[in-house]
PDB file of C-alpha atoms in Angstrom:
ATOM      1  CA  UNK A 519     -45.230 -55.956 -41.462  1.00 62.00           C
ATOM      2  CA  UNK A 520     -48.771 -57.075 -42.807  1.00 77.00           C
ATOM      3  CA  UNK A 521     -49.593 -60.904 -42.694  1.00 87.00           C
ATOM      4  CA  UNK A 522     -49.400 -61.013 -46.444  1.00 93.00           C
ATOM      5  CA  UNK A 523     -46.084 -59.669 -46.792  1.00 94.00           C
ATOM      6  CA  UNK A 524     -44.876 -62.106 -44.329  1.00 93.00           C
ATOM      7  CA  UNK A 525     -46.608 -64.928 -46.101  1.00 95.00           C
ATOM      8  CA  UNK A 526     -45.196 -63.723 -49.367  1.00 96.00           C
ATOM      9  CA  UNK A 527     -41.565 -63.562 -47.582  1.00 94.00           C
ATOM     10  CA  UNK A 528     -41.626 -66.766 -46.485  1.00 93.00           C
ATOM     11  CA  UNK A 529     -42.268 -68.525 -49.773  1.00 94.00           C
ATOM     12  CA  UNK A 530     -39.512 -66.385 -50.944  1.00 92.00           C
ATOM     13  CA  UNK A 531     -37.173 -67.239 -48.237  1.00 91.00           C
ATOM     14  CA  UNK A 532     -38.230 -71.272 -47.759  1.00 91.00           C
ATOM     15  CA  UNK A 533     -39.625 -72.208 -51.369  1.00 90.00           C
ATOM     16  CA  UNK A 534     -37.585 -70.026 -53.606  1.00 87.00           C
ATOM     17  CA  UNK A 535     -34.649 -70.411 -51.501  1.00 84.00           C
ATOM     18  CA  UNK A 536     -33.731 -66.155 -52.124  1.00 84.00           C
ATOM     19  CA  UNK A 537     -30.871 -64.910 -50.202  1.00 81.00           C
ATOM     20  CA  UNK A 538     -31.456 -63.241 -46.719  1.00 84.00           C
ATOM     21  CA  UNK A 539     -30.462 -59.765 -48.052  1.00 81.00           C
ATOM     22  CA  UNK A 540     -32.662 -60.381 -50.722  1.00 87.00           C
ATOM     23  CA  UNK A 541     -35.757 -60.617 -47.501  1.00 91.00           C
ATOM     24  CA  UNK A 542     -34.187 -57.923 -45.836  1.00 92.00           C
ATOM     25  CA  UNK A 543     -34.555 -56.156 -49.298  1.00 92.00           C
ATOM     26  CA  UNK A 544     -38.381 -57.108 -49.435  1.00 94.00           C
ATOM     27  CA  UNK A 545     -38.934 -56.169 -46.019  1.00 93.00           C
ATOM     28  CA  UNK A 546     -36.851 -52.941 -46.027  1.00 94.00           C
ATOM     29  CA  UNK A 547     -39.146 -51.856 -49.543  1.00 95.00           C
ATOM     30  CA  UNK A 548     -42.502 -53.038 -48.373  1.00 95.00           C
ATOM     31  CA  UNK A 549     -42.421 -49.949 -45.654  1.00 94.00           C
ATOM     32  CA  UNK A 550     -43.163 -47.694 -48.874  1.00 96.00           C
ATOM     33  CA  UNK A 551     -46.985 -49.465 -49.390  1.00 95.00           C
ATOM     34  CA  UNK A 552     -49.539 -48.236 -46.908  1.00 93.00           C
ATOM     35  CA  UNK A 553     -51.502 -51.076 -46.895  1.00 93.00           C
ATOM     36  CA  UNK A 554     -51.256 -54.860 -48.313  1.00 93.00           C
ATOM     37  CA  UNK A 555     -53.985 -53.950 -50.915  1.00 94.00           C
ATOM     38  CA  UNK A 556     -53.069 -51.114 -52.499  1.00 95.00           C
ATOM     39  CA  UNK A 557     -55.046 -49.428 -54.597  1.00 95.00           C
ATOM     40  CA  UNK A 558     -53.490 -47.484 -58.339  1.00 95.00           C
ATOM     41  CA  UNK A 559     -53.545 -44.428 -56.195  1.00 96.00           C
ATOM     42  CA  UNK A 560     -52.102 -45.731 -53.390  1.00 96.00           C
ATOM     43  CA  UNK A 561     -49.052 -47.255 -55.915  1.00 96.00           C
ATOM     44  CA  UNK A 562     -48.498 -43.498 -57.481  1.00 96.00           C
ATOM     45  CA  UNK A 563     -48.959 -42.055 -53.869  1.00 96.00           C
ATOM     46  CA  UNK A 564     -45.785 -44.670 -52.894  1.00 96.00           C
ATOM     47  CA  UNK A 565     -43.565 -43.306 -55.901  1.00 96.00           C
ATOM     48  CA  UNK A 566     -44.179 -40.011 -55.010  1.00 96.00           C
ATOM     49  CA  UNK A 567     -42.947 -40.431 -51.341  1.00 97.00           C
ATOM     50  CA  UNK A 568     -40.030 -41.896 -52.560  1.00 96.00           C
ATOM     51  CA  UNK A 569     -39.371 -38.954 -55.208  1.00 96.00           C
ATOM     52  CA  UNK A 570     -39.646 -36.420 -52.321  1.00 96.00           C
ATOM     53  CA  UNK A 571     -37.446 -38.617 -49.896  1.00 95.00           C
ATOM     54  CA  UNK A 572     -34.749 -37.686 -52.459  1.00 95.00           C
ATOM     55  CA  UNK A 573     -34.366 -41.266 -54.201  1.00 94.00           C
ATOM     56  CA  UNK A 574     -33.079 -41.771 -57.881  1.00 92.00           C
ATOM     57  CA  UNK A 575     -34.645 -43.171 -60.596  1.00 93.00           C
ATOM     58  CA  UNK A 576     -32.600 -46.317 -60.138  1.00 89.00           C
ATOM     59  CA  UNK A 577     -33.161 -46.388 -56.110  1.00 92.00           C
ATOM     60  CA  UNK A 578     -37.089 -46.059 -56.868  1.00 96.00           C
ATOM     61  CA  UNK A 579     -36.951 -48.718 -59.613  1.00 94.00           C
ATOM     62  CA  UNK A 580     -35.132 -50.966 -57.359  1.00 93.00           C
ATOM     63  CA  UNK A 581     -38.331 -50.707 -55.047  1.00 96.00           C
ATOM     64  CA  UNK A 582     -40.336 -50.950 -57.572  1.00 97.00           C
ATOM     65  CA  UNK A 583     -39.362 -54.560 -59.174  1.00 95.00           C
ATOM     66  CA  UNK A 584     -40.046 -55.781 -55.190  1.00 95.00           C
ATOM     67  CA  UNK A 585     -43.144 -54.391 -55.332  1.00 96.00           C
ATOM     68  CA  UNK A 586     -44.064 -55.420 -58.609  1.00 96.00           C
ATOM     69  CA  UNK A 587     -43.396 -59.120 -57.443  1.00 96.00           C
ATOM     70  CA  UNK A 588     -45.319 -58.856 -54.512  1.00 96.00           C
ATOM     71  CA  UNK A 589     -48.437 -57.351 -56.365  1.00 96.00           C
ATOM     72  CA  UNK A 590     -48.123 -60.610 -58.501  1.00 96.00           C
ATOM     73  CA  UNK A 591     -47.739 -63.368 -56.615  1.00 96.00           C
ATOM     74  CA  UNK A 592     -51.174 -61.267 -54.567  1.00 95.00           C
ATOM     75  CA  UNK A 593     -52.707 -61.509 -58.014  1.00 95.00           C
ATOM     76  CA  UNK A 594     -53.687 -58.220 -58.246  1.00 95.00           C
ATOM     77  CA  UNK A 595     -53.497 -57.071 -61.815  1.00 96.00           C
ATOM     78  CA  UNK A 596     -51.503 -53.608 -60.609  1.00 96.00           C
ATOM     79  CA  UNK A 597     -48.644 -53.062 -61.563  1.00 96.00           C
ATOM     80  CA  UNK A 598     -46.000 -49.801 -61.437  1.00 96.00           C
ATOM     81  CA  UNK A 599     -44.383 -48.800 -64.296  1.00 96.00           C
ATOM     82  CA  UNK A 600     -40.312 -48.729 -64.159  1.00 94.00           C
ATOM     83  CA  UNK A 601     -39.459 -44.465 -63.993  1.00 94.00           C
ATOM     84  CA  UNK A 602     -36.786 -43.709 -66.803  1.00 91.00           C
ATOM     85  CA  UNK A 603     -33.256 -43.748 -65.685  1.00 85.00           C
ATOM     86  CA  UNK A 604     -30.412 -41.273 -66.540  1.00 81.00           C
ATOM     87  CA  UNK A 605     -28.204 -43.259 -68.982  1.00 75.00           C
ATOM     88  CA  UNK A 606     -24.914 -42.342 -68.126  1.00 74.00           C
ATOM     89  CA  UNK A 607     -21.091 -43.003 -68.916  1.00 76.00           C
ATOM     90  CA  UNK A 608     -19.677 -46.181 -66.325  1.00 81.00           C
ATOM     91  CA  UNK A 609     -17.106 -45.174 -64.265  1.00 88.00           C
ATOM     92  CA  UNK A 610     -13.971 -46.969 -65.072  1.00 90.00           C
ATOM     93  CA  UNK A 611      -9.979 -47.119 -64.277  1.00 95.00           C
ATOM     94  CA  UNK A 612      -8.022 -45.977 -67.358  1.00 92.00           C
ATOM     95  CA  UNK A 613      -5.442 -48.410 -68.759  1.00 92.00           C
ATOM     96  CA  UNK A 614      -2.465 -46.126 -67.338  1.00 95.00           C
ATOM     97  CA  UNK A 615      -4.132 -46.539 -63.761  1.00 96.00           C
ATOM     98  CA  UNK A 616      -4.671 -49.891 -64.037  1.00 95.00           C
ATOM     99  CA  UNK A 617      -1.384 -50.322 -65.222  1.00 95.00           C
ATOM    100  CA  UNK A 618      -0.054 -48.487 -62.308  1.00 96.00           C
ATOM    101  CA  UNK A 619      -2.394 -51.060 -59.859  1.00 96.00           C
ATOM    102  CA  UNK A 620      -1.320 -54.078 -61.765  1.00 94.00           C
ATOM    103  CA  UNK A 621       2.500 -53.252 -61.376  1.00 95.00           C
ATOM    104  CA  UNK A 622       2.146 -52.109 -57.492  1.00 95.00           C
ATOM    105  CA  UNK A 623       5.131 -53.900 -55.765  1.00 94.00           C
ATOM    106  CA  UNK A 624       2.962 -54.577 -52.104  1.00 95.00           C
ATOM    107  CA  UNK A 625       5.116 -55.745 -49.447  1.00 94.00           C
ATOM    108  CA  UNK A 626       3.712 -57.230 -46.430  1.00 94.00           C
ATOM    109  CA  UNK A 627       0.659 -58.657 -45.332  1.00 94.00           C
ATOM    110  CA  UNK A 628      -1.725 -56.180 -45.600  1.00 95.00           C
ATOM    111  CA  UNK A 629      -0.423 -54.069 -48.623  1.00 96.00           C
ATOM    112  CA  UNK A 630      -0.496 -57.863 -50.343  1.00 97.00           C
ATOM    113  CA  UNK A 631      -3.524 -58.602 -49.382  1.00 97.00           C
ATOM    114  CA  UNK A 632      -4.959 -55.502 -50.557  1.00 97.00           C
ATOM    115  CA  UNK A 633      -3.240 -56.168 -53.773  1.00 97.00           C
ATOM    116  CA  UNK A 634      -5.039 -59.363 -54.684  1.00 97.00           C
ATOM    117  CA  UNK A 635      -8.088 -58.068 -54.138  1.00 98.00           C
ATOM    118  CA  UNK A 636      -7.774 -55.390 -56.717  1.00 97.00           C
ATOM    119  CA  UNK A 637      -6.211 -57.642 -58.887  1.00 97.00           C
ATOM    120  CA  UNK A 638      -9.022 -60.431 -59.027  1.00 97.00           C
ATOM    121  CA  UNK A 639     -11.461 -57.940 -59.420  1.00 97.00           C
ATOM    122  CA  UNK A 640      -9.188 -56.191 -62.843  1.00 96.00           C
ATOM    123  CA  UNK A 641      -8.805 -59.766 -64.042  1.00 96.00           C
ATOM    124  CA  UNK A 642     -12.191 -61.236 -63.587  1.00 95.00           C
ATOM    125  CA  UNK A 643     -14.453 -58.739 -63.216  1.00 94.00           C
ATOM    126  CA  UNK A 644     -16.153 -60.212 -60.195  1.00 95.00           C
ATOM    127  CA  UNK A 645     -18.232 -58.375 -58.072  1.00 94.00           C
ATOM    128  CA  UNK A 646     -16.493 -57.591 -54.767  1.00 95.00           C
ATOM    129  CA  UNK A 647     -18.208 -59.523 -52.147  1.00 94.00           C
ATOM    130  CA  UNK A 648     -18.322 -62.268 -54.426  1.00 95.00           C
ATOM    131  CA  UNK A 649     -14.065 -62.123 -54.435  1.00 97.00           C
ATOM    132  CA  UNK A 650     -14.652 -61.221 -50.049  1.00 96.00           C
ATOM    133  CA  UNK A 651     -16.216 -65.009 -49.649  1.00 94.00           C
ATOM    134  CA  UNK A 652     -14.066 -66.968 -52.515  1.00 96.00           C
ATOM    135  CA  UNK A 653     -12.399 -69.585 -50.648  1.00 96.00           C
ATOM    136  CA  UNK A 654      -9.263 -71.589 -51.352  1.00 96.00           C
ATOM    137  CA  UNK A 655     -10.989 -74.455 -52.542  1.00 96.00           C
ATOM    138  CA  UNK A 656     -12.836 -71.928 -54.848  1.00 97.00           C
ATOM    139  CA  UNK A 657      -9.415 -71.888 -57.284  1.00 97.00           C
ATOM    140  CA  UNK A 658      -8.615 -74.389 -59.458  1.00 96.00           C
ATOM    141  CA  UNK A 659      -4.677 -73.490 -59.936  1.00 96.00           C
ATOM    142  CA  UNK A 660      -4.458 -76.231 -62.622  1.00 96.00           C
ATOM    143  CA  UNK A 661      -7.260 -75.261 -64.942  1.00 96.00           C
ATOM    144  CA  UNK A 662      -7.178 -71.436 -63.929  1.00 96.00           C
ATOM    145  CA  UNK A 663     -10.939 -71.478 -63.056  1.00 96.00           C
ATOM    146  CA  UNK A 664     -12.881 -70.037 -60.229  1.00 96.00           C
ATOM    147  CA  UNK A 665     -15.736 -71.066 -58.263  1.00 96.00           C
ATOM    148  CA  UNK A 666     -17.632 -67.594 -57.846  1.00 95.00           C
ATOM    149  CA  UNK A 667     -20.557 -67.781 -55.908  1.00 91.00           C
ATOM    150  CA  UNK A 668     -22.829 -65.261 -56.842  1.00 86.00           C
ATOM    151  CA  UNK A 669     -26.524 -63.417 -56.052  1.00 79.00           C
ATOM    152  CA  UNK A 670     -28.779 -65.793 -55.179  1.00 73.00           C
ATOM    153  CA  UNK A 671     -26.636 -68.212 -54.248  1.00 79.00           C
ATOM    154  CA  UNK A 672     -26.289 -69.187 -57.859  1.00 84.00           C
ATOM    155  CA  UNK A 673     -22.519 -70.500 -58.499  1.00 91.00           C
ATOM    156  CA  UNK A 674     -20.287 -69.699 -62.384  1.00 94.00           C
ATOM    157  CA  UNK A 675     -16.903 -70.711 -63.191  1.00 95.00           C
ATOM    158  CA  UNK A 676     -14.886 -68.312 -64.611  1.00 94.00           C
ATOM    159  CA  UNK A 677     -11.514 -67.950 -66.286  1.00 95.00           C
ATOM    160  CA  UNK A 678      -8.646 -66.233 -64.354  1.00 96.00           C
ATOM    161  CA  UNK A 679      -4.750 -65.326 -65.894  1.00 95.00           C
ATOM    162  CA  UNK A 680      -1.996 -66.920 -65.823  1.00 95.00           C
ATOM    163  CA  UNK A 681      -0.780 -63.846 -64.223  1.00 95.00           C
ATOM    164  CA  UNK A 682      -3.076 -64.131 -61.118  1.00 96.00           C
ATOM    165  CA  UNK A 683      -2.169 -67.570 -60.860  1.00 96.00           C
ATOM    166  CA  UNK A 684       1.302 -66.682 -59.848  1.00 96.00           C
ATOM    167  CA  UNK A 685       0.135 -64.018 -57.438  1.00 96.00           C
ATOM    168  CA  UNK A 686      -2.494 -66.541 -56.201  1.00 97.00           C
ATOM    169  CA  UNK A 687       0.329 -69.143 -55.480  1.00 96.00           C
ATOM    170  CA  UNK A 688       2.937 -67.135 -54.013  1.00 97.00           C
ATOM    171  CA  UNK A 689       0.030 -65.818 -51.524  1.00 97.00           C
ATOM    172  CA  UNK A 690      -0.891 -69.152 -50.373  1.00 96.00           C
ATOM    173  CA  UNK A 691       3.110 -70.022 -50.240  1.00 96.00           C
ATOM    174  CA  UNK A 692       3.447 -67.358 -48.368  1.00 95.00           C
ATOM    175  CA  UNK A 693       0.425 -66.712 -46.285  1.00 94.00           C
ATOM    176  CA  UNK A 694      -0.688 -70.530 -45.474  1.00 92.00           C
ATOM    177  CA  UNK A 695      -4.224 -71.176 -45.255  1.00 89.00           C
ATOM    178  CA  UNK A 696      -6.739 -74.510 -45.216  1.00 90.00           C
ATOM    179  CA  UNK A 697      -8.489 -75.294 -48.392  1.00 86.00           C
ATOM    180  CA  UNK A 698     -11.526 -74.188 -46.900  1.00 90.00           C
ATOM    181  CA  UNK A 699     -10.382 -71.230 -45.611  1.00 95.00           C
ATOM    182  CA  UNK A 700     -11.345 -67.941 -46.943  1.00 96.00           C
ATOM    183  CA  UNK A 701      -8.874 -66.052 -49.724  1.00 96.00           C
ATOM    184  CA  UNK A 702      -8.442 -63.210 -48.205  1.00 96.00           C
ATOM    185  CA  UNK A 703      -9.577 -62.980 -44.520  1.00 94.00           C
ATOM    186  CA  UNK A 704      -8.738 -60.817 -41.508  1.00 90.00           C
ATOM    187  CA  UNK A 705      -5.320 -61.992 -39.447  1.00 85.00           C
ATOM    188  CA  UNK A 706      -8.294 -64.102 -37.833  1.00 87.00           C
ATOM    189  CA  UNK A 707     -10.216 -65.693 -40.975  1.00 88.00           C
ATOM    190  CA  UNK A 708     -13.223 -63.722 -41.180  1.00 92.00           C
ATOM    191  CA  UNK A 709     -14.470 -62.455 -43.924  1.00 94.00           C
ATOM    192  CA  UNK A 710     -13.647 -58.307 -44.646  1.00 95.00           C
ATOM    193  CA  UNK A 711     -15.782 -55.604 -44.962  1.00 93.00           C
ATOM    194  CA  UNK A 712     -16.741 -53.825 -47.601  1.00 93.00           C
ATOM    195  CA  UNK A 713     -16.203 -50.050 -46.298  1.00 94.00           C
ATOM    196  CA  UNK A 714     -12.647 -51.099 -45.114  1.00 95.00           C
ATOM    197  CA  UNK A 715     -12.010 -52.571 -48.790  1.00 97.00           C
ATOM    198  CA  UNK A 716     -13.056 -49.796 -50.055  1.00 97.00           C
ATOM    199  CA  UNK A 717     -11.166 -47.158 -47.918  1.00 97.00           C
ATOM    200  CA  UNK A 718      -8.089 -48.707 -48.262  1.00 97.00           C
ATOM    201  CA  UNK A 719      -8.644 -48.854 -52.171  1.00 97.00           C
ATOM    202  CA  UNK A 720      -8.999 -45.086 -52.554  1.00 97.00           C
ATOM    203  CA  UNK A 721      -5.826 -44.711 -50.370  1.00 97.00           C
ATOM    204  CA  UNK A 722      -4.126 -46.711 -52.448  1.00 97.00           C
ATOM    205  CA  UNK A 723      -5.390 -44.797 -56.009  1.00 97.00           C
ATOM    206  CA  UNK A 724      -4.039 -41.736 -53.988  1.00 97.00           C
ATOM    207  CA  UNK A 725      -0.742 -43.052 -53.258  1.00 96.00           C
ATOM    208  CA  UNK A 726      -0.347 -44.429 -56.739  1.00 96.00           C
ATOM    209  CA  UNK A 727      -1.309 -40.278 -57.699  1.00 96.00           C
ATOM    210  CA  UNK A 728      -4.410 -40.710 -59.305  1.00 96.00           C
ATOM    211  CA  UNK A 729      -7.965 -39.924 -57.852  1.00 96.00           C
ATOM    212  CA  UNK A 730     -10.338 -42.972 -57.592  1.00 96.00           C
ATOM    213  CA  UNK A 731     -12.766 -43.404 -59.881  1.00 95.00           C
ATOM    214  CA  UNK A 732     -16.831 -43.219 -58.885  1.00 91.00           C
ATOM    215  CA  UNK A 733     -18.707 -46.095 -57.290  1.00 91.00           C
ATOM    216  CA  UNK A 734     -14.672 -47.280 -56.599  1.00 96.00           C
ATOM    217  CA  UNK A 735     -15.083 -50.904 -56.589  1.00 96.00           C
ATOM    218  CA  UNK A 736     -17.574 -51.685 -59.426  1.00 93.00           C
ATOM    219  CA  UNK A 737     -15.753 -49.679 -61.602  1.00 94.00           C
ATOM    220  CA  UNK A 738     -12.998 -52.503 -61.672  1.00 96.00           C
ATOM    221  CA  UNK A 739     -16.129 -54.738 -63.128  1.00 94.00           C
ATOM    222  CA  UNK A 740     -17.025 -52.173 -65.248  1.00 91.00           C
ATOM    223  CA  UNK A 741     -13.168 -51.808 -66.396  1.00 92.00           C
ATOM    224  CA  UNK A 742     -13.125 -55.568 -67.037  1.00 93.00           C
ATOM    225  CA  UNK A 743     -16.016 -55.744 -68.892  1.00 90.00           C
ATOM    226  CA  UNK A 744     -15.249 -52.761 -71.281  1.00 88.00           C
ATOM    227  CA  UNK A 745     -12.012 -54.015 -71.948  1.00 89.00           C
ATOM    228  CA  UNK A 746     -13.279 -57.397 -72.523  1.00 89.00           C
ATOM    229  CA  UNK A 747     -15.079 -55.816 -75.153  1.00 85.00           C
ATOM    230  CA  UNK A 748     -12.485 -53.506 -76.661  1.00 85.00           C
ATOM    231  CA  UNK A 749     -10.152 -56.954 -77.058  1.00 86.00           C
ATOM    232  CA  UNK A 750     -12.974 -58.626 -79.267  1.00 82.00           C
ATOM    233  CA  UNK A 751     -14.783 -60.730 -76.302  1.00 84.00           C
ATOM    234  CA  UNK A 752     -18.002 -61.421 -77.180  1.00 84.00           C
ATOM    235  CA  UNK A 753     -21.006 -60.063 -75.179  1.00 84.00           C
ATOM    236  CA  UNK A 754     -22.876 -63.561 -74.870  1.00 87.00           C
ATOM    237  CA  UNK A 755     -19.538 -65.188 -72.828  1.00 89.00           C
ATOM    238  CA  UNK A 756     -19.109 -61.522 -71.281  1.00 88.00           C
ATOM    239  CA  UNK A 757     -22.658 -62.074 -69.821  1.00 89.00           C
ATOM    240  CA  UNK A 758     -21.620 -65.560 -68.367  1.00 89.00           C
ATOM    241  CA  UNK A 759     -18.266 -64.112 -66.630  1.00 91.00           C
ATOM    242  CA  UNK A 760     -20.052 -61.567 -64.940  1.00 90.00           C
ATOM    243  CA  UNK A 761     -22.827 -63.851 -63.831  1.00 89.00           C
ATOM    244  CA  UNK A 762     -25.939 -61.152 -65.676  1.00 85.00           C
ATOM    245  CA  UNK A 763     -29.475 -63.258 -65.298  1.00 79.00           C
ATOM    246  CA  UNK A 764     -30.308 -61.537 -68.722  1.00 78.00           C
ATOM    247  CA  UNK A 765     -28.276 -59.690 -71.812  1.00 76.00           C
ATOM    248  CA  UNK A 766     -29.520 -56.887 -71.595  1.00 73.00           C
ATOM    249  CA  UNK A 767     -27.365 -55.896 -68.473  1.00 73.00           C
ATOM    250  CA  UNK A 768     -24.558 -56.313 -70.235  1.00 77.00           C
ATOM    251  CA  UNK A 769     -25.609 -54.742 -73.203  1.00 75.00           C
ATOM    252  CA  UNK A 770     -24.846 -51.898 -71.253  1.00 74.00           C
ATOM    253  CA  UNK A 771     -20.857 -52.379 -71.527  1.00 74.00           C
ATOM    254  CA  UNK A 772     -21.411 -52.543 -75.540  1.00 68.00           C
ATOM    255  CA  UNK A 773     -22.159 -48.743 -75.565  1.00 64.00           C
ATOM    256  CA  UNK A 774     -18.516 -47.900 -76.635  1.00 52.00           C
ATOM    257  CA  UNK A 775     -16.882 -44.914 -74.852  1.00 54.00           C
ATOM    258  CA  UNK A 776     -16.085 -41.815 -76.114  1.00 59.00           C
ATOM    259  CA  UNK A 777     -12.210 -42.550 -77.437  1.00 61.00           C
ATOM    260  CA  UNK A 778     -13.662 -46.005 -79.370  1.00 66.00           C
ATOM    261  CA  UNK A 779     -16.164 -43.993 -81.436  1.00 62.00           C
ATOM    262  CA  UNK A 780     -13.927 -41.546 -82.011  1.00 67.00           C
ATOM    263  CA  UNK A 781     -11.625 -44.535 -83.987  1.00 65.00           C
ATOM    264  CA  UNK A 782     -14.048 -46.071 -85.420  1.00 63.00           C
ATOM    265  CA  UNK A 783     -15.277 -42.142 -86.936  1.00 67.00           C
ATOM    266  CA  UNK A 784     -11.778 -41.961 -88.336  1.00 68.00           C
ATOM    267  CA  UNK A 785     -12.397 -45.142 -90.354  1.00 69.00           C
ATOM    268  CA  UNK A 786     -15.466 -44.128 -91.409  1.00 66.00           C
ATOM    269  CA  UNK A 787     -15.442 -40.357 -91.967  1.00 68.00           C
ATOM    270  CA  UNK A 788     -15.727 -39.421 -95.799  1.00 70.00           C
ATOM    271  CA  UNK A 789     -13.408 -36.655 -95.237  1.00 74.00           C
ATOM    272  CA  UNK A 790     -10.705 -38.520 -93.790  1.00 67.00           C
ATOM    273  CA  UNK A 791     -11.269 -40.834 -96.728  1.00 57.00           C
TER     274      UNK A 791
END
């Protein structure tokens, strides 16, 4: 890496105070640029690369916004325009599935374990490392809030059930842990991995006889937030639950699926009138 990336990392890292995947992000993306200088060419020459490496639209822009910041804190006055990404449909769990999740009777450590995870992410719609690092001390039982720590190390409280709150409690009565302690941990405390979350997930859709949806685990945020929606929640305290920097990320859950307009056409259809 070039001198100036490294300078611009470090601000990042010891100024701006950005996570360490969030360096590892700017380091990772800066191997597309050819030189710390680039020229317009050079900038189209990079998104081209990355088109014939086989990246999306959305991996590319993702690149892109890194680079972008970079070019700007250099003060060049070069910038690359965002490519135009496919819109489509969010994967989600239908209600019946959920259903099916929600009343899963898990016995034993594991299975139980397992269980909680799905269910925080159903009721809150957190992201799924952020419910891997919530620690005990992280739930207020009393006032049903969590502490979520999110991207950037920014921190939210959010609402949780009554409903979790029972689970929550007879986990802890059952599975002791310090306040401190992680959640849900390994037989050892540490902190889970993703890939094994997610395995055991899709083995557990199976069992219940359904097939996982896509992109498995954020589809329980996206099922949250479209259901937040459906029930009349609004999308300003939708964008605070889900810890969004801007609205227009979760504008993206106000696109109503395909069985909402079809209600709302049945109101409004002169024929049916």
């Amino acid at each position: 890496m070039s001198t100036r990336f490294e300078q611009f990392t470090k601000e990042r890292q010891y100024l701006q105070n950005v996570s360490p995947a969030t360096i590892e992000w700017y380091t990772h993306n800066f191997k597309w640029l050819r030189s710390d200088n680039p020229s317009q060419a050079e900038l189209k020459d990079a998104v081209m690369r990355m088109r014939e490496k086989g990246l999306k639209a959305t991996g590319c822009n993702s690149v892109i916004r890194s680079i972008n910041s970079y070019l700007k804190w250099a003060g060049s006055p070069l910038r690359i325009p965002k490519l135009k990404e496919p819109q489509f449909i969010l994967p989600t769990f239908t209600l019946p599935q959920a259903t099916r999740i929600a009343n899963h009777k898990a016995k034993g450590f594991f299975p139980r374990r397992l269980h909680l995870i799905v269910l925080i992410l159903l009721d809150t719609g957190c992201r799924i490392d952020e419910v891997l690092s919530l620690r005990v001390t992280d739930c207020d039982l009393d006032n049903l809030l969590l502490t979520i720590t999110g991207k950037g190390s920014k921190q939210r409280r959010i609402p949780f059930s009554f409903e979790l709150r029972k689970v929550l409690v007879k986990f802890f009565v059952d599975f002791p842990r310090h306040e401190r302690e992680l959640v849900v941990s390994t037989r050892r405390g540490r902190k889970l991995g993703r890939r094994v979350v997610l395995r055991d997930v899709k083995l557990l859709c199976k069992r219940l006889g359904f097939d996982p949806p896509a992109r498995t685990l954020h589809a329980f945020r996206h099922t949250f937030a479209v259901n937040y929606l459906r029930r009349g929640g609004s999308v300003f305290h939708l964008q605070k639950v889900l810890g969004h920097s801007s609205l227009e990320m979760t504008r993206r859950y106000a696109n109503l699926m395909t069985e909402d307009l079809q209600a709302v056409h049945q109101k409004v259809s002169l024929l049916a009138a």
